[in-house]
Short mmCIF file of C-alpha atoms in Angstrom, two decimals:
data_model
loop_
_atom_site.label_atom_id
_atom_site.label_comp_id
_atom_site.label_asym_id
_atom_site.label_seq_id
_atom_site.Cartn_x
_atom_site.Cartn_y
_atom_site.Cartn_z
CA UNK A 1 0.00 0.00 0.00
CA UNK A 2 3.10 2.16 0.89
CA UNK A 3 4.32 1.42 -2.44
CA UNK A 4 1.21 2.58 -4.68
CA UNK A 5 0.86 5.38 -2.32
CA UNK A 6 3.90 6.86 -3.61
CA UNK A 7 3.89 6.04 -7.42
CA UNK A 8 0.85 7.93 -7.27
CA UNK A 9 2.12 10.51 -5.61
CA UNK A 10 5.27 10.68 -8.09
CA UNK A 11 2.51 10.56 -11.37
CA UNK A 12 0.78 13.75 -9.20
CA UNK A 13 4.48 15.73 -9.10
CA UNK A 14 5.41 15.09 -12.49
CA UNK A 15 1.96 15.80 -13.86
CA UNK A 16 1.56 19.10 -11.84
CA UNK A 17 4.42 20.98 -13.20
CA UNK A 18 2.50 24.02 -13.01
CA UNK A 19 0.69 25.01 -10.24
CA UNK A 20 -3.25 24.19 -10.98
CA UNK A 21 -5.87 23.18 -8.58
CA UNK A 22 -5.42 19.30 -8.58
CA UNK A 23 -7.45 16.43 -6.55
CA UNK A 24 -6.84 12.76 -7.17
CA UNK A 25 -8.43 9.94 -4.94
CA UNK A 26 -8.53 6.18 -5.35
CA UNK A 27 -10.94 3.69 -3.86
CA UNK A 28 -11.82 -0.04 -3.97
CA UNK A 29 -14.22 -1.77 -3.71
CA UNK A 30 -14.77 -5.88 -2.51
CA UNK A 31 -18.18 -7.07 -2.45
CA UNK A 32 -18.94 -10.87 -1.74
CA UNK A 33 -22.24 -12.12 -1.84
CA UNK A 34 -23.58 -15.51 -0.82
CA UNK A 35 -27.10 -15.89 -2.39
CA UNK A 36 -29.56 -19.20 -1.56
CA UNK A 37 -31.52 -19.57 -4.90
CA UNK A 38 -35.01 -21.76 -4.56
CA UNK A 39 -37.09 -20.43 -6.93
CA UNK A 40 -35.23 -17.22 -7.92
CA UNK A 41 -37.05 -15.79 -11.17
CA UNK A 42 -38.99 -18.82 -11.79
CA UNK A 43 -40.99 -21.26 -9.56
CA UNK A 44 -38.08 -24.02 -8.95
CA UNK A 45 -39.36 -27.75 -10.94
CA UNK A 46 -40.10 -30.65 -8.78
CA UNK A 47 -37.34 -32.64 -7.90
CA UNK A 48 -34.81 -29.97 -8.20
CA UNK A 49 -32.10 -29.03 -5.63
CA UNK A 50 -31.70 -25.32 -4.77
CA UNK A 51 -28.57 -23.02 -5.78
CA UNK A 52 -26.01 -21.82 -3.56
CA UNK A 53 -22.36 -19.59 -4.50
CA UNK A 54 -20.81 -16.83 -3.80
CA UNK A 55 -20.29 -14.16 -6.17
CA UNK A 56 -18.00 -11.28 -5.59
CA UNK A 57 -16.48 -8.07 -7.38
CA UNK A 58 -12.95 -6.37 -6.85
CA UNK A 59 -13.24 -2.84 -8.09
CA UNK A 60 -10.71 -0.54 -8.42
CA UNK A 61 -12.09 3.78 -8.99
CA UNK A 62 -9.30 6.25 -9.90
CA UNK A 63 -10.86 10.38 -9.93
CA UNK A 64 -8.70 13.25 -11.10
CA UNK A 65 -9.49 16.49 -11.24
CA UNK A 66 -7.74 19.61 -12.13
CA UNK A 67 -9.94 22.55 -13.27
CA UNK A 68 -11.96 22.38 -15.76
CA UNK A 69 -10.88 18.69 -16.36
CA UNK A 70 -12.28 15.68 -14.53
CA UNK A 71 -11.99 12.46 -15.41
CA UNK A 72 -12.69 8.82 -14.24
CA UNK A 73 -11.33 5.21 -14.55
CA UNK A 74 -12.86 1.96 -12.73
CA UNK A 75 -11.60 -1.61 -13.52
CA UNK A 76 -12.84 -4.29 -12.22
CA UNK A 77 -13.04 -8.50 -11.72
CA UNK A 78 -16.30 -9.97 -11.24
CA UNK A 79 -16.38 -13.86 -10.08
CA UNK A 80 -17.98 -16.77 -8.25
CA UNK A 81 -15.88 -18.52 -5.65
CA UNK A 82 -14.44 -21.54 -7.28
CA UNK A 83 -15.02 -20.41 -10.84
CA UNK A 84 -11.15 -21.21 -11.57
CA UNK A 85 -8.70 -23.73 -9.74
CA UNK A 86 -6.59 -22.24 -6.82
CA UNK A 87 -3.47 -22.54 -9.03
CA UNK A 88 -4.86 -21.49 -12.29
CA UNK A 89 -3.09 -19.20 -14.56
CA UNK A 90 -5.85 -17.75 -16.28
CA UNK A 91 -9.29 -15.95 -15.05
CA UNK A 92 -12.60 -16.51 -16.48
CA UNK A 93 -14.01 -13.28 -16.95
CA UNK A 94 -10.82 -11.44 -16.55
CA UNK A 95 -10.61 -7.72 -15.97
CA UNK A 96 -13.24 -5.56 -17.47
CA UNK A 97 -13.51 -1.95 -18.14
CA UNK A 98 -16.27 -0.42 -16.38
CA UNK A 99 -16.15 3.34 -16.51
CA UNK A 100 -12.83 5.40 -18.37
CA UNK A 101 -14.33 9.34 -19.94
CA UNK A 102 -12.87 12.07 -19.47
CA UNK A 103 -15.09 15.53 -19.13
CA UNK A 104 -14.31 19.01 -19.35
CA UNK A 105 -16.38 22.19 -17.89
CA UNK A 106 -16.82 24.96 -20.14
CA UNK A 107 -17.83 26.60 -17.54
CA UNK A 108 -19.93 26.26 -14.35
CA UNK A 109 -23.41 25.52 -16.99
CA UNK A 110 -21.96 23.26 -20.02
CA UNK A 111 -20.06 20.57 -20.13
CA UNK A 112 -18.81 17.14 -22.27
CA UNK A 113 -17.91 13.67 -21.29
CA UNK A 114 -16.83 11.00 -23.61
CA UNK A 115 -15.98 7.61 -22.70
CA UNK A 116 -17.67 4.49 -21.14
CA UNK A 117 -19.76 5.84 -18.38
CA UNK A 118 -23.06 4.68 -16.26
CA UNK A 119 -26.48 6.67 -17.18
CA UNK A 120 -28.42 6.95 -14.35
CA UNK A 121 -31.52 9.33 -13.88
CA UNK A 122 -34.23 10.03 -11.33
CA UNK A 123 -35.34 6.48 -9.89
CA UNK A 124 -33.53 4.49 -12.07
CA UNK A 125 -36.52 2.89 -13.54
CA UNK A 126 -35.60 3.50 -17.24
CA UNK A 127 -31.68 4.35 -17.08
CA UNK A 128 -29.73 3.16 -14.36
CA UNK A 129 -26.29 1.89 -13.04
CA UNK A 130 -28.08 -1.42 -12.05
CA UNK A 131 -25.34 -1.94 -8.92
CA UNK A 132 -27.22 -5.52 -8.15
CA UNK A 133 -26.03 -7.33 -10.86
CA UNK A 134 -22.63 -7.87 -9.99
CA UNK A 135 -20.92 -6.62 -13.33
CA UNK A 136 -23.38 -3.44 -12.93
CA UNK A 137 -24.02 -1.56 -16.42
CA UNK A 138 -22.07 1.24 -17.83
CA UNK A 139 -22.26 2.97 -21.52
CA UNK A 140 -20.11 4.26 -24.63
CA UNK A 141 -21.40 7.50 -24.88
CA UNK A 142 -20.99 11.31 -25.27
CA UNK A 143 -22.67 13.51 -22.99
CA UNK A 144 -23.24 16.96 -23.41
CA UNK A 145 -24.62 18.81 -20.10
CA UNK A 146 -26.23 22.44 -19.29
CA UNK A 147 -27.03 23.13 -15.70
CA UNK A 148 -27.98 26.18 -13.60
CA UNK A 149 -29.77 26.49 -9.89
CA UNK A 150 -32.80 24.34 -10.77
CA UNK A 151 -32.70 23.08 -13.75
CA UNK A 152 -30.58 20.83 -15.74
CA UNK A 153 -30.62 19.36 -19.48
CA UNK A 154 -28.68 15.97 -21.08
CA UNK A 155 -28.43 15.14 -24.47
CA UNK A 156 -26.65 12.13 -24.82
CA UNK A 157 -25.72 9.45 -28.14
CA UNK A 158 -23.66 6.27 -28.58
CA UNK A 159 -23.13 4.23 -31.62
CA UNK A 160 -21.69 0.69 -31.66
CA UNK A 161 -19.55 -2.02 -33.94
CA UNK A 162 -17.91 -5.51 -33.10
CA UNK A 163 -14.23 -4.10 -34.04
CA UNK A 164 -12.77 -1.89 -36.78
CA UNK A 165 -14.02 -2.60 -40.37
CA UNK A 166 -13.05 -1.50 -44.00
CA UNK A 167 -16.73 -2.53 -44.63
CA UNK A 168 -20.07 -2.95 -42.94
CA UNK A 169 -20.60 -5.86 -40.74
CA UNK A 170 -23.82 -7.09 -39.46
CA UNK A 171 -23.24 -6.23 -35.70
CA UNK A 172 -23.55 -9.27 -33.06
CA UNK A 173 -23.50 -8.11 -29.84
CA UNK A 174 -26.60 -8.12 -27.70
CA UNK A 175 -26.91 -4.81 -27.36
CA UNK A 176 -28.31 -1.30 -29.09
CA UNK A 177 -26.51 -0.49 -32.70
CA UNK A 178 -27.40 3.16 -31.45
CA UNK A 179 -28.84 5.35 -29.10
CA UNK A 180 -29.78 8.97 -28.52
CA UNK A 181 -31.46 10.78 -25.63
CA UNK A 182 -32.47 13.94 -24.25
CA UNK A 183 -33.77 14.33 -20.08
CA UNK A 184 -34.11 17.44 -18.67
CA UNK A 185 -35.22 18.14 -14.83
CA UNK A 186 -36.34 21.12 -13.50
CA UNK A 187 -37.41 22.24 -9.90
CA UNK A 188 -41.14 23.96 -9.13
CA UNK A 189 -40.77 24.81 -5.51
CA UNK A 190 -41.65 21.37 -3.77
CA UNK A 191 -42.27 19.39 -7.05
CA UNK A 192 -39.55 17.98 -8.99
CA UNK A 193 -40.01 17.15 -12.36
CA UNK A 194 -37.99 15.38 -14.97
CA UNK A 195 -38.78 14.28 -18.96
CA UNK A 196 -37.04 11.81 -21.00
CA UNK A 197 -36.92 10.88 -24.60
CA UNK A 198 -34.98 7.28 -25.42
CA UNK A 199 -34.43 6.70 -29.01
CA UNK A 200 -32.89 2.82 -29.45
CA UNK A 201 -31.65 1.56 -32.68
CA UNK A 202 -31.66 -2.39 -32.88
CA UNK A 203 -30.07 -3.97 -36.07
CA UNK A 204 -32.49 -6.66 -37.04
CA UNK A 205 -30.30 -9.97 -37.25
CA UNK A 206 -29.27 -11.43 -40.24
CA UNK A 207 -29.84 -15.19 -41.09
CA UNK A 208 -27.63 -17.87 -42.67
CA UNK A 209 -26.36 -18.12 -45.24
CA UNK A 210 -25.96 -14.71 -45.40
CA UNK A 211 -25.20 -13.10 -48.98
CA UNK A 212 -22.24 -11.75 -50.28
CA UNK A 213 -21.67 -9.04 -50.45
CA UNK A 214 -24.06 -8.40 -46.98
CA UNK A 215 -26.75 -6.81 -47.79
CA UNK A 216 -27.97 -3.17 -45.91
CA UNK A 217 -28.34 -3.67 -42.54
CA UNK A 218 -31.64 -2.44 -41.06
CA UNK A 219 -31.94 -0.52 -37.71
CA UNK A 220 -35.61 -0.80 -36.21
CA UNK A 221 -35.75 2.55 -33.94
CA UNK A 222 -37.72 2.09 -30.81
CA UNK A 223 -38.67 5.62 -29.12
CA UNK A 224 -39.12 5.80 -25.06
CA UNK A 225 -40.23 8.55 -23.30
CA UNK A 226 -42.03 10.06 -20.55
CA UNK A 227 -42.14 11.60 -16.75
CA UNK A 228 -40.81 11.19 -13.36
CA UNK A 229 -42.29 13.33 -10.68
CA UNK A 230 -41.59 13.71 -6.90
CA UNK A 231 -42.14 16.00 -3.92
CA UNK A 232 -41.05 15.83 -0.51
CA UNK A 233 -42.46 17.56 2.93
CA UNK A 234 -41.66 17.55 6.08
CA UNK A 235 -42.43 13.64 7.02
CA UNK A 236 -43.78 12.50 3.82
CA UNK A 237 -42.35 11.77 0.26
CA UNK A 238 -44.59 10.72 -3.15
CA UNK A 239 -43.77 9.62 -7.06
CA UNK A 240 -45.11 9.00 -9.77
CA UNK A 241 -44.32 8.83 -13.05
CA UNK A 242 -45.90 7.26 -17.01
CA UNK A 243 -43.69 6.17 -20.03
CA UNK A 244 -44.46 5.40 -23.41
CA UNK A 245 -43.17 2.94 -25.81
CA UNK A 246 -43.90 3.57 -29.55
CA UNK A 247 -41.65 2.52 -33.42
CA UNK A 248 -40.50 -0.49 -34.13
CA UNK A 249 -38.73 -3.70 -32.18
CA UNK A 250 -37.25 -6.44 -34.89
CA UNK A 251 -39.82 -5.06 -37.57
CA UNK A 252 -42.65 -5.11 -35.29
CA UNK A 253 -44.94 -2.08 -34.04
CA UNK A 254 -44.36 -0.99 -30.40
CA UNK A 255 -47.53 0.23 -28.10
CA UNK A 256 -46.71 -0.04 -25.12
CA UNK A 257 -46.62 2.14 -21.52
CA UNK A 258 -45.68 1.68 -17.76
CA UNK A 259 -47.68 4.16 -15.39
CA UNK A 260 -46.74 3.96 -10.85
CA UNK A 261 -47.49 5.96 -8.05
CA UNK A 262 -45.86 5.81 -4.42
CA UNK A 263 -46.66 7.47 -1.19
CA UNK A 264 -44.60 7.19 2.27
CA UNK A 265 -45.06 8.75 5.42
CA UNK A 266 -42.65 8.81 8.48
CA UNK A 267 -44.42 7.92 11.62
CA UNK A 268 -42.01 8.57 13.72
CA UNK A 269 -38.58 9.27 13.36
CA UNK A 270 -37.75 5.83 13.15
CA UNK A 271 -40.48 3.96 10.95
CA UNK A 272 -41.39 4.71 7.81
CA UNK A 273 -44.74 3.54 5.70
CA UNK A 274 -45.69 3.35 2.24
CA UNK A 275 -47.27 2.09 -0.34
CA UNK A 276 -47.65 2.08 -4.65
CA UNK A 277 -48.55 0.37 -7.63
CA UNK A 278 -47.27 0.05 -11.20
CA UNK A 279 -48.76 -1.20 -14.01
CA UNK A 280 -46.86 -2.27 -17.01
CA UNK A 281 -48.90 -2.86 -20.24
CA UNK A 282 -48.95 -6.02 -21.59
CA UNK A 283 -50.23 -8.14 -24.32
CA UNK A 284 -53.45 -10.41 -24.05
CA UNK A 285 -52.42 -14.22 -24.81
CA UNK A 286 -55.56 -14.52 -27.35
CA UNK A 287 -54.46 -11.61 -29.36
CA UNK A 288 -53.21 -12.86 -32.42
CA UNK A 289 -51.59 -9.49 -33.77
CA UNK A 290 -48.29 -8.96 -34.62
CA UNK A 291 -47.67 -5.40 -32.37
CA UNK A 292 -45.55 -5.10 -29.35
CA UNK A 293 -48.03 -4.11 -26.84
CA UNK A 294 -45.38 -5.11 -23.46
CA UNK A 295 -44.00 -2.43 -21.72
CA UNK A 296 -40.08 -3.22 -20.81
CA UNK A 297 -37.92 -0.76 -18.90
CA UNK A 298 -34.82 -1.38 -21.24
CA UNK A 299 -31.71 -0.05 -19.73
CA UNK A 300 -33.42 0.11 -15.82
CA UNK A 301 -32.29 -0.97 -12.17
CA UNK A 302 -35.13 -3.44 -12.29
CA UNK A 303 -34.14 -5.62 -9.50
CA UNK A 304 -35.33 -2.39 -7.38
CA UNK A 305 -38.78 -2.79 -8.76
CA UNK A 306 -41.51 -5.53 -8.69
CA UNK A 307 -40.19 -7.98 -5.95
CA UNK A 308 -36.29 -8.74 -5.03
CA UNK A 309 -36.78 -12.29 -6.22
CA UNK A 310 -36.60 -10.92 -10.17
CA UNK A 311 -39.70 -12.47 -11.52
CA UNK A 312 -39.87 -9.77 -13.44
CA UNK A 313 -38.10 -7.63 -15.95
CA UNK A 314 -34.54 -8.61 -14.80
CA UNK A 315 -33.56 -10.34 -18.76
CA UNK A 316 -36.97 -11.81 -18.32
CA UNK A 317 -40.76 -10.90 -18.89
CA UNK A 318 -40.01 -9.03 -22.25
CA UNK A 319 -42.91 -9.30 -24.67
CA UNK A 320 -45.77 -11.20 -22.12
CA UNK A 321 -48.60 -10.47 -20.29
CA UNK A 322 -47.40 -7.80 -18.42
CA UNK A 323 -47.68 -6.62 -14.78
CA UNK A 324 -49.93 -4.76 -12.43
CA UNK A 325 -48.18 -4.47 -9.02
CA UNK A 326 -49.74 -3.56 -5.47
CA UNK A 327 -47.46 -3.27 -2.85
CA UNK A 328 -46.83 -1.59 0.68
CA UNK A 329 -43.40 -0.87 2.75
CA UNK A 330 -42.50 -0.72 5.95
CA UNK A 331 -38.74 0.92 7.08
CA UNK A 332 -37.34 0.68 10.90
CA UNK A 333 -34.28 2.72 11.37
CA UNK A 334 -32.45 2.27 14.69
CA UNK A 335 -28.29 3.19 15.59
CA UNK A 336 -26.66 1.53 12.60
CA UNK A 337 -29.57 -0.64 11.60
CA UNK A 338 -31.64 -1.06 8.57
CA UNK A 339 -34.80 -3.24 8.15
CA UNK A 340 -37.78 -3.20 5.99
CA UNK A 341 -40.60 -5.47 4.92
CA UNK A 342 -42.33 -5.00 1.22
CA UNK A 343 -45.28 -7.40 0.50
CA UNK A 344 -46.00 -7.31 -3.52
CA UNK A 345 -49.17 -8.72 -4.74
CA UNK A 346 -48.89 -9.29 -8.26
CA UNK A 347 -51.74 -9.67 -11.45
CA UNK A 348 -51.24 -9.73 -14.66
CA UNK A 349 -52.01 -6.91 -16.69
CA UNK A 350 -53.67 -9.27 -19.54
CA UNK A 351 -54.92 -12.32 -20.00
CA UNK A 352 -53.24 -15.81 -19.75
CA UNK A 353 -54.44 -18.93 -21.47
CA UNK A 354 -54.15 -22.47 -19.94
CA UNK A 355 -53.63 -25.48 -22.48
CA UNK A 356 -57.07 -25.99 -23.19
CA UNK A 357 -57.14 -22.37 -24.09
CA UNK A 358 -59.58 -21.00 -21.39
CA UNK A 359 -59.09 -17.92 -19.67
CA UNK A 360 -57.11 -18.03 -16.34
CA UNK A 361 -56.97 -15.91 -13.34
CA UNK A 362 -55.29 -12.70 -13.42
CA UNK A 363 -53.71 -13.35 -9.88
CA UNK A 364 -49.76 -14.37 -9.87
CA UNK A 365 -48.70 -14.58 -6.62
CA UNK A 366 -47.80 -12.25 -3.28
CA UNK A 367 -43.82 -11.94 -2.63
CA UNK A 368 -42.60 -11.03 0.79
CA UNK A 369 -39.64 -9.61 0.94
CA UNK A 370 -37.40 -8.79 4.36
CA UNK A 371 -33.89 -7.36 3.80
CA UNK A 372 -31.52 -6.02 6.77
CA UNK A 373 -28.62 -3.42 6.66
CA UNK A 374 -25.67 -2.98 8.99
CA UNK A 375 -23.03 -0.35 9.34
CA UNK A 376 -20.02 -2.37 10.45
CA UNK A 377 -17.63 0.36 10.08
CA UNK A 378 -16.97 3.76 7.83
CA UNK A 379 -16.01 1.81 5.36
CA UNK A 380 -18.02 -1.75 5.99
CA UNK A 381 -21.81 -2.64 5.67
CA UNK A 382 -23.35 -5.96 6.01
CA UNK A 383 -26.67 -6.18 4.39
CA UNK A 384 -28.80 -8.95 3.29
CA UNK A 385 -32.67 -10.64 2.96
CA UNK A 386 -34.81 -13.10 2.98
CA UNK A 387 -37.90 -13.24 -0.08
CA UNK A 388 -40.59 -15.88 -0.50
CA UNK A 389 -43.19 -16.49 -3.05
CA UNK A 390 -46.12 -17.59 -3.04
CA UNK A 391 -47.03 -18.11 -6.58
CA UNK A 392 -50.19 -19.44 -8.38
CA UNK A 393 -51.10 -21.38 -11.05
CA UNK A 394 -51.21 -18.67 -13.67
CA UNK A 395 -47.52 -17.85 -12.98
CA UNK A 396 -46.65 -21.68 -13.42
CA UNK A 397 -48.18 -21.32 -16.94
CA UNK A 398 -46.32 -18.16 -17.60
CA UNK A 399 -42.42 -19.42 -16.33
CA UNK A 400 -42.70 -23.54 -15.63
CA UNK A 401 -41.62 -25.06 -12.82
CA UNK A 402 -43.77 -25.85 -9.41
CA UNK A 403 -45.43 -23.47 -7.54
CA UNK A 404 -46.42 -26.16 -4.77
CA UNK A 405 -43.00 -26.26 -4.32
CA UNK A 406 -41.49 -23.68 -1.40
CA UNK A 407 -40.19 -20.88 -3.41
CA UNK A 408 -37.68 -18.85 -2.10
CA UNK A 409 -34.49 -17.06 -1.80
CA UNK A 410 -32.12 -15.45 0.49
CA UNK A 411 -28.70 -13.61 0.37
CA UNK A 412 -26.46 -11.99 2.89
CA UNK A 413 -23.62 -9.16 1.32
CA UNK A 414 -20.39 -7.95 2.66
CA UNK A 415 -19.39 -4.45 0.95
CA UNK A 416 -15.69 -3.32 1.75
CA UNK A 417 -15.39 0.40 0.05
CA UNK A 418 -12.23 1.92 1.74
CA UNK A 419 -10.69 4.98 0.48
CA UNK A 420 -7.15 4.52 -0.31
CA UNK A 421 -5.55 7.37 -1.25
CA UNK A 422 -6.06 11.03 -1.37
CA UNK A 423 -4.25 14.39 -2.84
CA UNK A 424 -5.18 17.46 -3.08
CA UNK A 425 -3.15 20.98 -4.07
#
């Protein structure tokens, strides 16, 4: 630690010739988490045994800063304990860049960052880092920002390719071939507001044997956009917001919206209720047209939403029935302690077919989830849960498995987030 702490300190000399305003800082970050998985997404089948591991990531943030420049770089490792031998030579999934941009401030309104970065606006619900998932979710993007006392405005677009080509290549990663978008937020007094328009370019895939030369590519253009609203008193707090989904998805027409509300009140100081309920649109199992009618939250923090146990939306759910979600929460904050309880009870939003082709109840199930939080130390917190579902037999037509079976799933986290090393001049 010595060591680093003064090759960074000789890269701050040589680099600060002149005398500017400079601040660097370094931090890492180790996060194992041990997760019990018995029926996590999907009812578990009969006969099955339920998942245990240990997953972990090993990040690594460098900040500089020196005027009007700012810049950031974040490796890091993600793994599961006992993914590689204890004498291998190789990792599996090595070490991966997860934000390097660089930004400079044209002055205290505008400003531009280029580089892989994490988009993340108001609740999360349609942009968002995603910090669950253990890789999180980051973007190659350029940003251009204008901000004064209450307002601000982003306009934002990225454009992707497998590797550098003489000529165009039909582009294979799962992912957008492009993307634009503009949010802007503005403050009214109590009421916060924010709008946001997605535009999302998908290359429709091309099939073998594909033609030489390779035809035009086609890019289907999906637009999202909508509102986020939210106000705050003195012991209360409330959202809301609605999104659209309209253009195309892999030549297909997209109709499709997500519209919530949430309320919480602080009883006392200490305890905290509340309660909401989304509704996703979804598509109706006898209609037999071709449009997208399925609301899905694309680049979101979805495990936050609709139940910890990721029935929904989290890489599944996309183009069914959709959702309509009821729920209530209940906080308890005491010294360094954290606990909450959030029941869901969960309908479809459409209707579900059984094999014989009859009409099935819109119930799916009520989730119960408990999680904990501890703060070990400044740089230490424990946290972890405990979720169970109690599903029906419309969700065992929608995802498989057996919903007589005990579904459920728990997980206890360790994050270590020490700062290592500071300068300033």
């Amino acid at each position: 630690m010595k060591l680093f702490k003064m090759m960074v300190l000789a890269v701050g000399l040589l680099a600060g010739g002149t005398v500017f305003a400079q601040e660097f800082d370094a931090n890492l970050q180790i996060k194992p988490r041990y997760e019990f998985r018995n029926g996590y997404k999907a009812p578990i089948p009969h006969g099955e045994t339920p998942g245990q591991f240990i997953s972990s990531r090993s990040r690594l943030n460098l900040n500089f800063k020196q005027d009007q420049f700012v810049t950031k770089f974040t490796i890091q490792n993600v793994r599961v304990w006992g993914d590689v031998a204890t004498n291998a030579k190789s990792d599996v999934n090595g070490i991966q860049v997860f934000e390097a941009w660089a930004q400079y401030n044209f002055n205290d309104k505008w400003s531009t960052r280029l580089g892989r970065q994490v988009i993340s606006y108001d609740n999360q619900r349609i942009l968002g880092e995603a910090d669950w998932g253990m890789q999180a979710q980051s973007h190659d993007a350029a940003l251009v920002s204008y901000k004064n006392k209450k307002s601000q405005l982003d306009v934002a677009f990225s454009y992707s390719a497998n590797a550098e080509t003489d000529i165009a290549t039909p582009y294979t990663v799962a992912n957008y071939k492009t993307m634009q978008y503009a949010w802007y937020h503005n403050e009214f007094g109590k009421l916060n507001m924010s709008l946001l328009f997605l535009n999302t370019g998908y290359e429709n895939k091309l099939t073998p044997p594909i033609p030489t030369p390779t035809p035009e590519l086609k890019v289907d253009y999906m637009q999202t956009f909508g509102t986020y609203m939210n106000s705050k008193g003195k012991s209360w707090d409330g959202n809301l917001w609605f999104y659209g989904q309209t253009g195309k998805s892999n030549t297909y027409n997209v109709s499709a919206f997500d519209a919530a509300l949430n309320f919480n009140y602080a009883l006392t100081d200490k305890f905290k209720a509340g309660l909401g309920y989304e509704y996703l649109s979804g598509k109706s199992q006898s209609d037999k047209s071709t449009d997208i009618k399925s609301f899905y939250p694309l680049f979101g923090t979805n495990h936050g939403f609709n139940g910890y146990m990721d029935y929904f939306y989290v890489g599944n759910h996309r183009n069914s029935v959709g959702l309509q979600d009821a729920f209530l929460k209940f906080g308890y904050n005491v010294n360094k302690w954290q606990f909450a309880l959030l029941p869901h009870i969960f309908n479809s939003a459409n209707t579900v077919l059984d094999a014989t082709g009859n009409k099935m109840d819109n119930y799916l199930g009520t989730e119960i989830d408990l999680t904990f939080g501890y703060a070990v130390h400044k740089f230490v917190n424990v946290t972890g849960g405990y979720s169970q579902m109690f599903a029906s037999d419309t969700m065992q037509r929608l995802k498989g498995g057996d919903v007589d079976h005990t579904n459920n799933w728990a997980w206890l986290c360790v994050n270590v987030n020490p700062q290592v090393f500071s300068y300033k001049k």
